[in-house]
Amino acid sequence: GDSVTQMEGPVTLSEEAFLTINCTYTATGYPSLFWYVQYPGEGLQLLLKATKADDKGSNKGFEATYRKETTSFHLEKGSVQVSDSAVYFCALGSNYQLIWGAGTKLIIKP
Amino acid sequence: GAVVSQHPSRVICKSGTSVKIECRSLDFQATTMFWYRQFPKQSLMLMATSNEGSKATYEQGVEKDKFLINHASLTLSTLTVTSAHPEDSSFYICSAGGPGGTDTQYFGPGTRLTVL
């Protein structure tokens, strides 16, 4: 069945560092791909999405490109801030449901 | 836009009692709502999918008689944990398929259930 694998955390970076959180997927068909973020004490929020191959989703300085050839949807940000500290979830939309990665905790130190 | 609320945000109950959690889409109509459970430091586990006016579809291993789901209107779904036990203690999150198609889900803030 469809599945999502993302890198284990926690990922600890210094402020202004470059961020990559890897996400790969297996799927039949052509799913949509998502990154959700959960800030401490808050609910899940949609960060960005891409609906087809080569689409790039972007929001708040974060980007991810839907790569069909490598079945990947890696999350990147050029310069992270302390306020980016959160748990990030990669997800795949299949048959109107979301299939989730395990989540990656990101810790940004000043 | 696309705001989903949950009530209550936190509930503590005694073992054997039932607890109802409400999920509302505040500014859009949601034909489909989803209920998840999140364990500490773990990802979300989909419990069930509910469509307005019909019975919920439960994931394998989720007891439908224990976790009663009602989706009576396009803006409200409820999850009732019946005869709760300590192992039911968890973080329950609802989401609604909103504008942009049901592959985009908008999440409520979650409900922390503690069963003593």
CSV table of C-alpha atoms in Angstrom, one decimal:
chain,number,residue,atom,x,y,z
A,1,GLY,CA,0.0,0.0,0.0
A,2,ASP,CA,0.9,3.7,-0.1
A,3,SER,CA,3.4,4.9,2.5
A,4,VAL,CA,5.5,7.8,3.5
A,5,THR,CA,8.9,7.8,5.0
A,6,GLN,CA,10.6,10.8,6.5
A,7,MET,CA,13.8,11.3,8.2
A,8,GLU,CA,13.9,10.7,11.9
A,9,GLY,CA,14.5,13.5,14.3
A,10,PRO,CA,15.1,15.5,16.2
A,11,VAL,CA,17.0,17.7,13.8
A,12,THR,CA,18.9,20.5,15.6
A,13,LEU,CA,20.2,23.5,13.8
A,14,SER,CA,21.5,26.9,14.5
A,15,GLU,CA,19.5,30.0,13.5
A,16,GLU,CA,20.0,31.0,9.9
A,17,ALA,CA,21.2,27.5,8.9
A,18,PHE,CA,19.9,25.7,5.8
A,19,LEU,CA,17.2,23.1,6.4
A,20,THR,CA,16.4,19.9,4.6
A,21,ILE,CA,13.9,17.3,5.9
A,22,ASN,CA,13.8,14.3,3.6
A,23,CYS,CA,10.5,12.7,2.6
A,24,THR,CA,10.0,9.8,0.2
A,25,TYR,CA,6.8,8.0,-0.7
A,26,THR,CA,5.5,4.9,-2.4
A,27,ALA,CA,2.1,5.2,-4.1
A,28,THR,CA,0.0,3.8,-6.9
A,29,GLY,CA,-1.5,6.5,-9.0
A,30,TYR,CA,-0.8,10.2,-8.7
A,31,PRO,CA,-1.2,11.4,-5.1
A,32,SER,CA,-1.0,14.9,-3.8
A,33,LEU,CA,1.8,15.6,-1.4
A,34,PHE,CA,1.7,17.8,1.7
A,35,TRP,CA,3.8,19.1,4.5
A,36,TYR,CA,2.0,19.9,7.8
A,37,VAL,CA,3.6,21.6,10.8
A,38,GLN,CA,2.7,21.3,14.4
A,39,TYR,CA,4.0,24.1,16.6
A,40,PRO,CA,4.4,23.4,20.4
A,41,GLY,CA,1.0,23.3,22.0
A,42,GLU,CA,-0.9,24.0,18.8
A,43,GLY,CA,-2.8,22.0,16.2
A,44,LEU,CA,-1.6,20.8,12.8
A,45,GLN,CA,-1.4,23.4,10.1
A,46,LEU,CA,-1.0,22.9,6.4
A,47,LEU,CA,2.4,24.3,5.4
A,48,LEU,CA,2.4,23.6,1.7
A,49,LYS,CA,1.2,21.2,-0.9
A,50,ALA,CA,1.9,20.0,-4.4
A,51,THR,CA,-0.7,18.2,-6.5
A,52,LYS,CA,1.4,16.9,-9.5
A,53,ALA,CA,4.9,16.0,-10.6
A,54,ASP,CA,7.3,18.9,-10.8
A,55,ASP,CA,5.0,21.2,-8.8
A,56,LYS,CA,6.7,23.3,-6.1
A,57,GLY,CA,4.8,24.1,-3.0
A,58,SER,CA,6.0,27.1,-1.0
A,59,ASN,CA,5.0,29.0,2.1
A,60,LYS,CA,6.7,31.0,4.9
A,61,GLY,CA,10.1,30.5,3.2
A,62,PHE,CA,9.7,26.7,3.0
A,63,GLU,CA,9.7,24.9,-0.3
A,64,ALA,CA,9.2,21.4,-1.5
A,65,THR,CA,9.2,20.0,-5.0
A,66,TYR,CA,7.2,17.0,-6.1
A,67,ARG,CA,9.8,14.7,-7.7
A,68,LYS,CA,8.1,11.7,-9.4
A,69,GLU,CA,11.4,10.2,-10.6
A,70,THR,CA,12.8,10.0,-7.1
A,71,THR,CA,9.4,9.7,-5.3
A,72,SER,CA,10.5,12.5,-3.0
A,73,PHE,CA,9.1,15.7,-1.5
A,74,HIS,CA,11.9,17.1,0.6
A,75,LEU,CA,11.2,20.2,2.7
A,76,GLU,CA,13.8,23.0,2.5
A,77,LYS,CA,14.3,26.4,3.9
A,78,GLY,CA,17.3,28.6,3.2
A,79,SER,CA,17.6,30.3,6.6
A,80,VAL,CA,15.7,28.9,9.6
A,81,GLN,CA,14.5,30.9,12.6
A,82,VAL,CA,13.9,29.9,16.2
A,83,SER,CA,10.2,30.3,15.5
A,84,ASP,CA,10.5,27.4,13.0
A,85,SER,CA,10.9,25.0,15.9
A,86,ALA,CA,8.1,22.5,15.5
A,87,VAL,CA,7.3,19.0,14.3
A,88,TYR,CA,6.9,18.6,10.6
A,89,PHE,CA,4.9,15.9,9.0
A,90,CYS,CA,5.0,14.8,5.4
A,91,ALA,CA,1.8,13.3,4.1
A,92,LEU,CA,0.4,11.8,0.9
A,93,GLY,CA,-3.2,12.2,-0.2
A,94,SER,CA,-4.7,9.1,-1.5
A,95,ASN,CA,-8.4,8.2,-2.0
A,96,TYR,CA,-9.4,11.3,-0.1
A,97,GLN,CA,-7.3,10.2,2.9
A,98,LEU,CA,-4.0,11.3,4.2
A,99,ILE,CA,-1.1,8.9,4.8
A,100,TRP,CA,1.4,10.3,7.2
A,101,GLY,CA,5.0,10.1,7.8
A,102,ALA,CA,6.2,9.7,11.4
A,103,GLY,CA,7.0,13.4,11.9
A,104,THR,CA,10.4,15.1,12.3
A,105,LYS,CA,11.0,17.3,15.3
A,106,LEU,CA,13.0,20.4,14.4
A,107,ILE,CA,14.9,22.4,17.0
A,108,ILE,CA,16.4,25.7,16.2
A,109,LYS,CA,18.9,27.2,18.6
A,110,PRO,CA,19.6,30.9,18.7
B,1,GLY,CA,-10.7,30.9,6.2
B,2,ALA,CA,-10.9,27.1,6.7
B,3,VAL,CA,-11.0,27.1,10.4
B,4,VAL,CA,-11.8,24.0,12.4
B,5,SER,CA,-12.6,24.0,16.1
B,6,GLN,CA,-12.7,21.3,18.7
B,7,HIS,CA,-14.4,21.2,22.0
B,8,PRO,CA,-13.3,20.5,24.7
B,9,SER,CA,-9.6,21.1,24.4
B,10,ARG,CA,-8.9,19.0,27.4
B,11,VAL,CA,-11.0,16.6,29.4
B,12,ILE,CA,-10.3,14.4,32.4
B,13,CYS,CA,-12.8,11.6,33.2
B,14,LYS,CA,-13.2,8.6,35.4
B,15,SER,CA,-12.9,5.1,34.0
B,16,GLY,CA,-16.2,3.8,32.6
B,17,THR,CA,-17.7,7.1,31.7
B,18,SER,CA,-18.3,8.4,28.2
B,19,VAL,CA,-16.8,11.5,26.7
B,20,LYS,CA,-18.1,13.4,23.6
B,21,ILE,CA,-15.8,15.5,21.5
B,22,GLU,CA,-17.1,18.0,19.0
B,23,CYS,CA,-15.5,19.1,15.8
B,24,ARG,CA,-16.9,22.0,13.9
B,25,SER,CA,-15.9,23.6,10.6
B,26,LEU,CA,-16.5,27.3,11.3
B,27,ASP,CA,-16.4,29.0,7.9
B,28,PHE,CA,-17.0,26.3,5.4
B,29,GLN,CA,-19.0,23.2,4.8
B,30,ALA,CA,-17.2,19.9,5.2
B,31,THR,CA,-18.8,16.9,3.5
B,32,THR,CA,-16.0,14.7,4.9
B,33,MET,CA,-14.5,14.8,8.4
B,34,PHE,CA,-11.7,12.7,9.8
B,35,TRP,CA,-10.8,11.6,13.3
B,36,TYR,CA,-7.3,10.9,14.3
B,37,ARG,CA,-5.5,9.7,17.4
B,38,GLN,CA,-2.0,10.9,18.2
B,39,PHE,CA,0.2,9.1,20.7
B,40,PRO,CA,3.1,10.9,22.3
B,41,LYS,CA,6.0,11.5,19.9
B,42,GLN,CA,4.2,9.5,17.2
B,43,SER,CA,2.4,10.3,14.0
B,44,LEU,CA,-1.3,10.5,13.6
B,45,MET,CA,-3.4,7.4,13.3
B,46,LEU,CA,-6.5,7.7,11.3
B,47,MET,CA,-9.4,6.3,13.2
B,48,ALA,CA,-12.3,6.9,10.9
B,49,THR,CA,-13.7,8.9,8.1
B,50,SER,CA,-17.2,10.3,8.3
B,51,ASN,CA,-19.4,11.7,5.6
B,52,GLU,CA,-22.3,13.9,6.4
B,53,GLY,CA,-25.5,11.9,6.7
B,54,SER,CA,-24.0,8.4,6.5
B,55,LYS,CA,-22.2,6.0,8.7
B,56,ALA,CA,-18.5,6.5,9.4
B,57,THR,CA,-15.9,4.2,7.9
B,58,TYR,CA,-13.6,2.9,10.5
B,59,GLU,CA,-10.0,1.9,10.0
B,60,GLN,CA,-8.9,-1.6,10.8
B,61,GLY,CA,-8.5,-2.2,14.5
B,62,VAL,CA,-10.7,0.7,15.6
B,63,GLU,CA,-13.8,-0.4,17.5
B,64,LYS,CA,-16.8,1.3,16.1
B,65,ASP,CA,-18.9,0.5,19.2
B,66,LYS,CA,-16.4,2.2,21.4
B,67,PHE,CA,-15.7,5.2,19.3
B,68,LEU,CA,-19.1,6.4,18.1
B,69,ILE,CA,-19.0,9.0,15.3
B,70,ASN,CA,-21.9,11.1,14.2
B,71,HIS,CA,-21.7,13.6,11.3
B,72,ALA,CA,-25.1,15.1,11.5
B,73,SER,CA,-24.5,18.3,9.5
B,74,LEU,CA,-22.0,19.8,7.1
B,75,THR,CA,-20.3,21.7,9.9
B,76,LEU,CA,-20.4,19.3,12.9
B,77,SER,CA,-19.0,15.9,13.6
B,78,THR,CA,-18.8,14.3,17.1
B,79,LEU,CA,-16.7,11.5,18.5
B,80,THR,CA,-17.9,9.8,21.6
B,81,VAL,CA,-15.5,7.6,23.5
B,82,THR,CA,-17.8,5.1,25.3
B,83,SER,CA,-16.9,3.5,28.6
B,84,ALA,CA,-13.5,5.1,28.5
B,85,HIS,CA,-10.5,3.3,30.0
B,86,PRO,CA,-7.0,4.6,30.8
B,87,GLU,CA,-5.7,3.1,27.6
B,88,ASP,CA,-8.0,5.5,25.7
B,89,SER,CA,-6.1,8.4,27.1
B,90,SER,CA,-4.6,10.2,24.1
B,91,PHE,CA,-4.7,13.3,21.9
B,92,TYR,CA,-7.7,13.2,19.5
B,93,ILE,CA,-7.6,15.4,16.5
B,94,CYS,CA,-10.3,16.0,13.9
B,95,SER,CA,-9.9,17.4,10.4
B,96,ALA,CA,-12.3,18.5,7.7
B,97,GLY,CA,-11.9,18.2,4.0
B,98,GLY,CA,-12.3,21.8,3.1
B,99,PRO,CA,-12.0,24.2,0.2
B,100,GLY,CA,-9.6,22.9,-2.4
B,101,GLY,CA,-10.8,19.4,-2.4
B,102,THR,CA,-10.9,16.7,0.3
B,103,ASP,CA,-7.2,15.8,-0.3
B,104,THR,CA,-6.6,19.1,1.6
B,105,GLN,CA,-7.5,18.7,5.2
B,106,TYR,CA,-7.9,21.4,7.8
B,107,PHE,CA,-7.2,20.4,11.4
B,108,GLY,CA,-8.8,21.2,14.7
B,109,PRO,CA,-6.5,22.0,17.6
B,110,GLY,CA,-7.0,18.6,19.2
B,111,THR,CA,-8.5,17.3,22.4
B,112,ARG,CA,-6.4,15.9,25.2
B,113,LEU,CA,-8.3,13.0,26.9
B,114,THR,CA,-7.1,11.7,30.2
B,115,VAL,CA,-9.0,8.7,31.7
B,116,LEU,CA,-8.3,8.1,35.4
